[in-house]
Amino acid sequence: MKNTTILIALFLTYFVTAQTEIRLTTEPSDIKISKHIYGHFAEHLGRCIYGGFYVGEDSQIPNLDGVRTDIIAALKEMKIPNLRWPGGCFADTYHWKDGIGPKSDRPTMVNQWWGGVTEDNSFGTHDFLNLCEALETEPYISGNVGSGTVREFADWLQYVNHDGVSPMADLRRENGRDKPWNVRFWGLGNEAWGCGGNMTAEYYANLYRQYATYMTDWTNSQQMYRVASGASDGNYRWTEVLMKNIPKNLIEAVALHSYSVIDWGNKSSATAFSEKQYFQTMQRAFKMDEYITKHVAIMDQYDPERKIDLIVDEWGGWYDVEPGTNPGFLYQQNTIRDAMIAGMTLNIFNNHAQRVTMANLAQTVNVLQAVILTEGEKLILTPTYHVMKMYAVHQDAKLIPLSFDTPLFNFEGESLPALSASASQNEAGDIHISLVNIDSQMAHSVSIPLENLNSKKVSIEAIQSPKIQDHNTFEQPNKIEVKTFTDFNVKRDQIQFEIPAHSVLLIKIASK
Ligand code: AHR
C-alpha cells in the first residue's frame, strides 16, 4: 500500500465515524418523567444562602424580603420544580426554632461543617417557604435526625402544615403566617452514615421508623412524602438494610448521593483541568447509571410493585475551590465539562424515570455545580443552568425509550460511550430528544429515522464551545448559552447531522 493510502485509511479510522442511528419506539411509554428530577438544593453553606439567595431586606441589590429578585427570575425561567433545604450536613445540626420569630431575637450558632462561620439564623423557615412560593416551586425540607429529637421534628411539621388550633400552628400565626404551607417532601436526616450521625444502616433504619411514626402531614388533602437518608455511590448494603427493615407504610422514597469527583484527595481545578482529568470526570459521572441500576435491582427485590422511589437528592461535579476562596465554602467555576455531566446525568435519570422520581443538583447558587454564580450585584448563569433550562421540556412528559449503538470516546486505552440520549413526548404531542456527545475530540455522525412519525417539523438547539474548559465569567457572561443549531438536514425520512465534540443538543420534532 502506498503511504498516501495508509494515511487516508488512518484518517478514516480516527476522524470519520460511522453514522449512529437513534431509533425512537413508535409509542411513548406509560412512564412519566417526573418534573422533580430537575430539582435543586440550597444549603446553609458558603455563599449559597447568605450572599447568594439572601442579601437581606436592606441590601441595595433588588430583593423580595431579602432574596435577590434576579435569582428568583432566573430560577423561574429555568422551571425549578423543587428546592431542598437547609442541608446537607447542615440539616443535622439545624434547630428550626432558632430560625423563626423576630430576626433580632434569633440565637446564633456555628456552622460546624462549612467554614466554622457564625450562622445568625436570619434565613429560616418562613424565609425559605415564602421563597418557594415566590419561585412557584415545591419545598423539600431535610429534618434533623442526627442531633435533633423526634418531638422537634414533629413540631416542625405541625408548624408548617397544621391549619387548626395547635401550639405550633398558633406560634406560626404569631409569627405572621396564617395559612399553612402544606409541605409534602420531608427528608429524615442526611447522610446518616456520615455527617448525619455516623450510624450503621441497622441503627438508622430503627431510628427512621421511630421518627416516621410521629410524622403526620396534618392535612387530608395530600400525601406526605418521607425520604430515608440514602447510600453514597455503590453502598448497596445500605439500601438493602433500609428496604428490608423499614415497613412500606412508613416510607415513600430512599435517597442516593453521588458526586462526580475524580479523587477526594486531589479533586483538581474546576477550570484548569487536563484532557485526562476531563475523561476521569466523565467516567465518574457515567457511573451514575450503574449505581442507579444496582440500587434499583435491590429495591425491586423488596418492593417489586415499585411503590418506593429512588431519589438522587445530591449529585454534581465537585472540584477544588476557586483559588483564594474559603475551602469550607465549596465555591467553584462551571465549564463545558459541567454541561456534559449535567446532560449525561439527566439523560440517565430520565431513562430510569420509573424508579427515579426526584433529584437535586448540588447546589443552586455559588456552591459546587451551581446554576448561578454571584459577585456583589453581578450574576451569571453557568453552562449547567443552560442545560437544566434546555431539558425542562422533559418535565412531566412521557418517556420514549430509544435504541442505538453509541460510538466510543477513547482515551489512553480506555473508553466510554460517547453519546447519551433520552426522549419524551409532551401533552401537545411534541417530541424532544436530548443528546450529549462527551467526546472531547470528535464529532459523531447521527441519524434519527422519522418514518413512523406524523410530523417532520424539526428544530435543534445546542450548547457548545470550542474548549472543554470554556465557561462564563462576570466579564464575559454569555460566552456559553443556548444557540439555534442549523447544521442538519431532513432527507429521506431521516434527520441527519454531526453532533459536535463536547456538546449538548436538544432536537424537537413538533407535532404541528
Ligand atoms: O453538598 C455538600 C455536602 O455534600 C452536603 O452537605 C452533604 O450532604 C454531602 O456530603
Tab-separated table of N, CA and C in Angstrom, residues 191-301:
chain	number	residue	atom	x	y	z
A	191	GLU	N	-27.286	11.846	54.973
A	191	GLU	CA	-26.032	11.089	55.077
A	191	GLU	C	-25.848	10.554	56.503
A	192	ALA	N	-26.827	9.764	56.945
A	192	ALA	CA	-26.811	9.239	58.316
A	192	ALA	C	-25.581	8.368	58.568
A	193	TRP	N	-24.979	7.867	57.480
A	193	TRP	CA	-23.771	7.041	57.603
A	193	TRP	C	-22.529	7.898	57.851
A	194	GLY	N	-22.668	9.248	57.738
A	194	GLY	CA	-21.523	10.147	57.859
A	194	GLY	C	-21.880	11.335	58.738
A	195	CYS	N	-21.906	12.537	58.119
A	195	CYS	CA	-22.139	13.753	58.914
A	195	CYS	C	-23.492	13.743	59.624
A	196	GLY	N	-24.390	12.867	59.208
A	196	GLY	CA	-25.706	12.804	59.851
A	196	GLY	C	-25.755	11.910	61.068
A	197	GLY	N	-24.586	11.541	61.612
A	197	GLY	CA	-24.591	10.782	62.862
A	197	GLY	C	-23.689	9.554	62.880
A	198	ASN	N	-22.984	9.301	61.756
A	198	ASN	CA	-22.099	8.125	61.687
A	198	ASN	C	-22.793	6.848	62.170
A	199	MET	N	-23.995	6.640	61.698
A	199	MET	CA	-24.796	5.489	62.148
A	199	MET	C	-24.551	4.272	61.262
A	200	THR	N	-24.847	3.110	61.814
A	200	THR	CA	-24.903	1.917	60.968
A	200	THR	C	-26.251	1.936	60.257
A	201	ALA	N	-26.346	1.167	59.194
A	201	ALA	CA	-27.611	1.118	58.453
A	201	ALA	C	-28.733	0.586	59.344
A	202	GLU	N	-28.406	-0.413	60.182
A	202	GLU	CA	-29.433	-1.020	61.045
A	202	GLU	C	-29.925	0.003	62.073
A	203	TYR	N	-28.987	0.732	62.653
A	203	TYR	CA	-29.358	1.724	63.662
A	203	TYR	C	-30.232	2.810	63.036
A	204	TYR	N	-29.810	3.286	61.867
A	204	TYR	CA	-30.572	4.350	61.206
A	204	TYR	C	-31.976	3.861	60.840
A	205	ALA	N	-32.063	2.626	60.342
A	205	ALA	CA	-33.383	2.105	59.947
A	205	ALA	C	-34.330	2.112	61.147
A	206	ASN	N	-33.827	1.732	62.317
A	206	ASN	CA	-34.670	1.757	63.519
A	206	ASN	C	-35.069	3.180	63.892
A	207	LEU	N	-34.071	4.068	63.829
A	207	LEU	CA	-34.346	5.465	64.177
A	207	LEU	C	-35.356	6.057	63.194
A	208	TYR	N	-35.170	5.726	61.924
A	208	TYR	CA	-36.088	6.202	60.884
A	208	TYR	C	-37.521	5.799	61.221
A	209	ARG	N	-37.677	4.518	61.616
A	209	ARG	CA	-39.024	4.021	61.940
A	209	ARG	C	-39.645	4.837	63.062
A	210	GLN	N	-38.804	5.158	64.047
A	210	GLN	CA	-39.303	5.927	65.188
A	210	GLN	C	-39.746	7.333	64.739
A	211	TYR	N	-38.887	8.022	64.000
A	211	TYR	CA	-39.221	9.378	63.541
A	211	TYR	C	-40.469	9.353	62.653
A	212	ALA	N	-40.483	8.394	61.716
A	212	ALA	CA	-41.583	8.362	60.739
A	212	ALA	C	-42.923	8.115	61.425
A	213	THR	N	-42.898	7.382	62.531
A	213	THR	CA	-44.135	7.078	63.249
A	213	THR	C	-44.839	8.346	63.723
A	214	TYR	N	-44.053	9.346	64.100
A	214	TYR	CA	-44.657	10.561	64.675
A	214	TYR	C	-44.815	11.681	63.657
A	215	MET	N	-44.625	11.333	62.398
A	215	MET	CA	-44.807	12.350	61.356
A	215	MET	C	-46.224	12.269	60.817
A	216	THR	N	-46.900	13.395	60.826
A	216	THR	CA	-48.193	13.466	60.134
A	216	THR	C	-48.197	14.777	59.363
A	217	ASP	N	-48.813	14.735	58.184
A	217	ASP	CA	-48.765	15.983	57.387
A	217	ASP	C	-49.870	16.954	57.795
A	218	TRP	N	-50.747	16.555	58.739
A	218	TRP	CA	-51.796	17.421	59.270
A	218	TRP	C	-52.776	17.891	58.216
A	219	THR	N	-52.840	17.199	57.099
A	219	THR	CA	-53.848	17.590	56.120
A	219	THR	C	-54.452	16.308	55.565
A	220	ASN	N	-55.677	16.410	55.113
A	220	ASN	CA	-56.283	15.237	54.479
A	220	ASN	C	-56.138	15.310	52.971
A	221	SER	N	-55.589	16.411	52.527
A	221	SER	CA	-55.638	16.671	51.091
A	221	SER	C	-54.450	16.100	50.332
A	222	GLN	N	-53.397	15.806	51.004
A	222	GLN	CA	-52.238	15.362	50.233
A	222	GLN	C	-51.446	14.309	50.993
A	223	GLN	N	-50.656	13.614	50.263
A	223	GLN	CA	-49.831	12.542	50.806
A	223	GLN	C	-48.521	13.103	51.296
A	224	MET	N	-48.134	12.706	52.485
A	224	MET	CA	-46.802	13.083	52.949
A	224	MET	C	-45.775	12.191	52.263
A	225	TYR	N	-44.636	12.766	51.946
A	225	TYR	CA	-43.609	12.032	51.199
A	225	TYR	C	-42.336	12.022	52.036
A	226	ARG	N	-42.058	10.829	52.629
A	226	ARG	CA	-40.912	10.727	53.546
A	226	ARG	C	-39.728	10.055	52.845
A	227	VAL	N	-38.580	10.704	52.973
A	227	VAL	CA	-37.385	10.227	52.268
A	227	VAL	C	-36.359	9.750	53.288
A	228	ALA	N	-35.960	8.493	53.157
A	228	ALA	CA	-34.919	7.965	54.053
A	228	ALA	C	-33.553	8.396	53.544
A	229	SER	N	-32.690	8.775	54.477
A	229	SER	CA	-31.322	9.152	54.115
A	229	SER	C	-30.654	7.944	53.467
A	230	GLY	N	-30.134	8.161	52.271
A	230	GLY	CA	-29.705	7.014	51.472
A	230	GLY	C	-28.208	6.804	51.428
A	231	ALA	N	-27.852	5.868	50.563
A	231	ALA	CA	-26.458	5.461	50.407
A	231	ALA	C	-25.662	6.503	49.642
A	232	SER	N	-24.361	6.344	49.687
A	232	SER	CA	-23.489	7.089	48.802
A	232	SER	C	-22.991	6.112	47.749
A	233	ASP	N	-23.028	6.520	46.506
A	233	ASP	CA	-22.470	5.749	45.384
A	233	ASP	C	-22.897	4.275	45.429
A	234	GLY	N	-21.897	3.383	45.558
A	234	GLY	CA	-22.188	1.952	45.453
A	234	GLY	C	-22.342	1.247	46.792
A	235	ASN	N	-22.824	1.943	47.807
A	235	ASN	CA	-23.066	1.287	49.096
A	235	ASN	C	-24.438	0.589	49.045
A	236	TYR	N	-24.458	-0.552	48.373
A	236	TYR	CA	-25.734	-1.247	48.133
A	236	TYR	C	-26.291	-1.855	49.414
A	237	ARG	N	-25.393	-2.189	50.321
A	237	ARG	CA	-25.845	-2.775	51.587
A	237	ARG	C	-26.772	-1.808	52.328
A	238	TRP	N	-26.414	-0.527	52.292
A	238	TRP	CA	-27.228	0.486	52.977
A	238	TRP	C	-28.663	0.435	52.460
A	239	THR	N	-28.800	0.436	51.146
A	239	THR	CA	-30.142	0.397	50.542
A	239	THR	C	-30.860	-0.887	50.941
A	240	GLU	N	-30.138	-1.990	50.923
A	240	GLU	CA	-30.757	-3.284	51.234
A	240	GLU	C	-31.289	-3.295	52.668
A	241	VAL	N	-30.488	-2.789	53.605
A	241	VAL	CA	-30.929	-2.799	55.016
A	241	VAL	C	-32.177	-1.927	55.182
A	242	LEU	N	-32.172	-0.768	54.530
A	242	LEU	CA	-33.359	0.105	54.664
A	242	LEU	C	-34.591	-0.560	54.054
A	243	MET	N	-34.414	-1.135	52.886
A	243	MET	CA	-35.562	-1.757	52.211
A	243	MET	C	-36.105	-2.935	53.025
A	244	LYS	N	-35.188	-3.655	53.662
A	244	LYS	CA	-35.583	-4.833	54.436
A	244	LYS	C	-36.243	-4.433	55.765
A	245	ASN	N	-35.728	-3.390	56.408
A	245	ASN	CA	-36.118	-3.102	57.793
A	245	ASN	C	-37.179	-2.015	57.971
A	246	ILE	N	-37.450	-1.251	56.919
A	246	ILE	CA	-38.457	-0.180	57.101
A	246	ILE	C	-39.789	-0.633	56.487
A	247	PRO	N	-40.847	-0.682	57.290
A	247	PRO	CA	-42.148	-1.098	56.743
A	247	PRO	C	-42.617	-0.135	55.650
A	248	LYS	N	-43.258	-0.685	54.656
A	248	LYS	CA	-43.633	0.124	53.468
A	248	LYS	C	-44.595	1.263	53.786
A	249	ASN	N	-45.371	1.104	54.860
A	249	ASN	CA	-46.313	2.190	55.157
A	249	ASN	C	-45.628	3.397	55.803
A	250	LEU	N	-44.333	3.285	56.055
A	250	LEU	CA	-43.630	4.397	56.703
A	250	LEU	C	-42.675	5.139	55.759
A	251	ILE	N	-42.647	4.751	54.521
A	251	ILE	CA	-41.614	5.325	53.645
A	251	ILE	C	-42.136	5.510	52.219
A	252	GLU	N	-41.745	6.627	51.628
A	252	GLU	CA	-42.109	6.853	50.223
A	252	GLU	C	-40.879	6.799	49.308
A	253	ALA	N	-39.695	7.092	49.850
A	253	ALA	CA	-38.511	7.090	48.972
A	253	ALA	C	-37.234	6.850	49.755
A	254	VAL	N	-36.280	6.276	49.049
A	254	VAL	CA	-34.921	6.109	49.574
A	254	VAL	C	-34.020	7.017	48.743
A	255	ALA	N	-33.085	7.686	49.407
A	255	ALA	CA	-32.222	8.623	48.686
A	255	ALA	C	-30.925	7.947	48.237
A	256	LEU	N	-30.201	8.649	47.387
A	256	LEU	CA	-28.868	8.250	46.941
A	256	LEU	C	-28.085	9.530	46.691
A	257	HIS	N	-26.833	9.571	47.133
A	257	HIS	CA	-25.949	10.696	46.831
A	257	HIS	C	-24.788	10.202	45.982
A	258	SER	N	-24.475	10.938	44.933
A	258	SER	CA	-23.315	10.552	44.133
A	258	SER	C	-22.732	11.783	43.456
A	259	TYR	N	-21.497	12.090	43.777
A	259	TYR	CA	-20.810	13.243	43.204
A	259	TYR	C	-19.791	12.786	42.168
A	260	SER	N	-19.624	13.563	41.110
A	260	SER	CA	-18.601	13.270	40.107
A	260	SER	C	-17.301	13.915	40.565
A	261	VAL	N	-16.558	13.185	41.360
A	261	VAL	CA	-15.278	13.700	41.854
A	261	VAL	C	-14.210	12.698	41.446
A	262	ILE	N	-13.096	13.210	40.927
A	262	ILE	CA	-12.050	12.307	40.418
A	262	ILE	C	-11.405	11.561	41.572
A	263	ASP	N	-11.045	12.311	42.617
A	263	ASP	CA	-10.301	11.732	43.734
A	263	ASP	C	-10.493	12.700	44.899
A	264	TRP	N	-11.067	12.206	45.998
A	264	TRP	CA	-11.382	13.121	47.115
A	264	TRP	C	-10.131	13.812	47.639
A	265	GLY	N	-8.960	13.160	47.485
A	265	GLY	CA	-7.729	13.785	47.980
A	265	GLY	C	-7.120	14.750	46.977
A	266	ASN	N	-7.570	14.703	45.743
A	266	ASN	CA	-6.974	15.536	44.691
A	266	ASN	C	-8.056	15.798	43.642
A	267	LYS	N	-8.928	16.744	43.965
A	267	LYS	CA	-10.143	16.912	43.166
A	267	LYS	C	-9.897	17.631	41.835
A	268	SER	N	-8.827	18.409	41.770
A	268	SER	CA	-8.407	19.163	40.579
A	268	SER	C	-9.229	20.448	40.392
A	269	SER	N	-8.606	21.329	39.582
A	269	SER	CA	-9.210	22.646	39.363
A	269	SER	C	-10.507	22.535	38.564
A	270	ALA	N	-11.432	23.455	38.856
A	270	ALA	CA	-12.713	23.469	38.127
A	270	ALA	C	-12.546	23.955	36.701
A	271	THR	N	-11.478	24.701	36.432
A	271	THR	CA	-11.305	25.267	35.079
A	271	THR	C	-10.003	24.829	34.406
A	272	ALA	N	-8.900	24.710	35.202
A	272	ALA	CA	-7.596	24.381	34.596
A	272	ALA	C	-7.364	22.878	34.709
A	273	PHE	N	-8.179	22.113	34.013
A	273	PHE	CA	-8.062	20.652	34.095
A	273	PHE	C	-7.526	20.105	32.772
A	274	SER	N	-6.948	18.917	32.846
A	274	SER	CA	-6.344	18.299	31.662
A	274	SER	C	-7.378	17.428	30.941
A	275	GLU	N	-6.987	16.986	29.746
A	275	GLU	CA	-7.833	16.036	28.994
A	275	GLU	C	-8.079	14.785	29.828
A	276	LYS	N	-7.010	14.350	30.510
A	276	LYS	CA	-7.139	13.137	31.316
A	276	LYS	C	-8.149	13.351	32.454
A	277	GLN	N	-8.034	14.512	33.112
A	277	GLN	CA	-8.975	14.787	34.208
A	277	GLN	C	-10.406	14.911	33.682
A	278	TYR	N	-10.517	15.454	32.475
A	278	TYR	CA	-11.851	15.523	31.854
A	278	TYR	C	-12.402	14.107	31.676
A	279	PHE	N	-11.568	13.235	31.111
A	279	PHE	CA	-12.020	11.856	30.862
A	279	PHE	C	-12.398	11.175	32.184
A	280	GLN	N	-11.558	11.395	33.206
A	280	GLN	CA	-11.839	10.766	34.518
A	280	GLN	C	-13.168	11.276	35.097
A	281	THR	N	-13.436	12.561	34.910
A	281	THR	CA	-14.710	13.109	35.412
A	281	THR	C	-15.883	12.468	34.677
A	282	MET	N	-15.727	12.282	33.371
A	282	MET	CA	-16.806	11.645	32.605
A	282	MET	C	-17.003	10.192	33.064
A	283	GLN	N	-15.886	9.504	33.328
A	283	GLN	CA	-16.001	8.121	33.837
A	283	GLN	C	-16.814	8.104	35.124
A	284	ARG	N	-16.501	9.074	35.981
A	284	ARG	CA	-17.155	9.162	37.285
A	284	ARG	C	-18.650	9.471	37.126
A	285	ALA	N	-18.943	10.427	36.230
A	285	ALA	CA	-20.354	10.806	36.028
A	285	ALA	C	-21.140	9.639	35.424
A	286	PHE	N	-20.494	8.911	34.530
A	286	PHE	CA	-21.174	7.791	33.862
A	286	PHE	C	-21.535	6.671	34.840
A	287	LYS	N	-20.794	6.592	35.961
A	287	LYS	CA	-21.083	5.568	36.980
A	287	LYS	C	-22.505	5.689	37.532
A	288	MET	N	-23.090	6.871	37.399
A	288	MET	CA	-24.447	7.074	37.930
A	288	MET	C	-25.398	6.008	37.393
A	289	ASP	N	-25.225	5.647	36.133
A	289	ASP	CA	-26.124	4.664	35.534
A	289	ASP	C	-25.999	3.316	36.250
A	290	GLU	N	-24.761	2.918	36.513
A	290	GLU	CA	-24.531	1.637	37.208
A	290	GLU	C	-25.093	1.700	38.633
A	291	TYR	N	-24.819	2.801	39.332
A	291	TYR	CA	-25.317	2.914	40.711
A	291	TYR	C	-26.831	2.792	40.746
A	292	ILE	N	-27.486	3.547	39.871
A	292	ILE	CA	-28.959	3.513	39.894
A	292	ILE	C	-29.453	2.110	39.553
A	293	THR	N	-28.872	1.524	38.525
A	293	THR	CA	-29.319	0.190	38.095
A	293	THR	C	-29.214	-0.805	39.254
A	294	LYS	N	-28.103	-0.760	39.966
A	294	LYS	CA	-27.895	-1.750	41.037
A	294	LYS	C	-28.726	-1.442	42.290
A	295	HIS	N	-28.875	-0.176	42.625
A	295	HIS	CA	-29.759	0.146	43.767
A	295	HIS	C	-31.207	-0.242	43.433
A	296	VAL	N	-31.601	0.024	42.198
A	296	VAL	CA	-32.972	-0.316	41.785
A	296	VAL	C	-33.178	-1.832	41.819
A	297	ALA	N	-32.155	-2.588	41.424
A	297	ALA	CA	-32.295	-4.058	41.442
A	297	ALA	C	-32.566	-4.539	42.868
A	298	ILE	N	-31.906	-3.933	43.847
A	298	ILE	CA	-32.161	-4.311	45.253
A	298	ILE	C	-33.572	-3.891	45.654
A	299	MET	N	-33.945	-2.683	45.284
A	299	MET	CA	-35.293	-2.216	45.630
A	299	MET	C	-36.344	-3.124	45.000
A	300	ASP	N	-36.090	-3.577	43.794
A	300	ASP	CA	-37.044	-4.471	43.107
A	300	ASP	C	-37.269	-5.766	43.890
A	301	GLN	N	-36.223	-6.241	44.554
A	301	GLN	CA	-36.376	-7.485	45.329
A	301	GLN	C	-37.363	-7.301	46.480
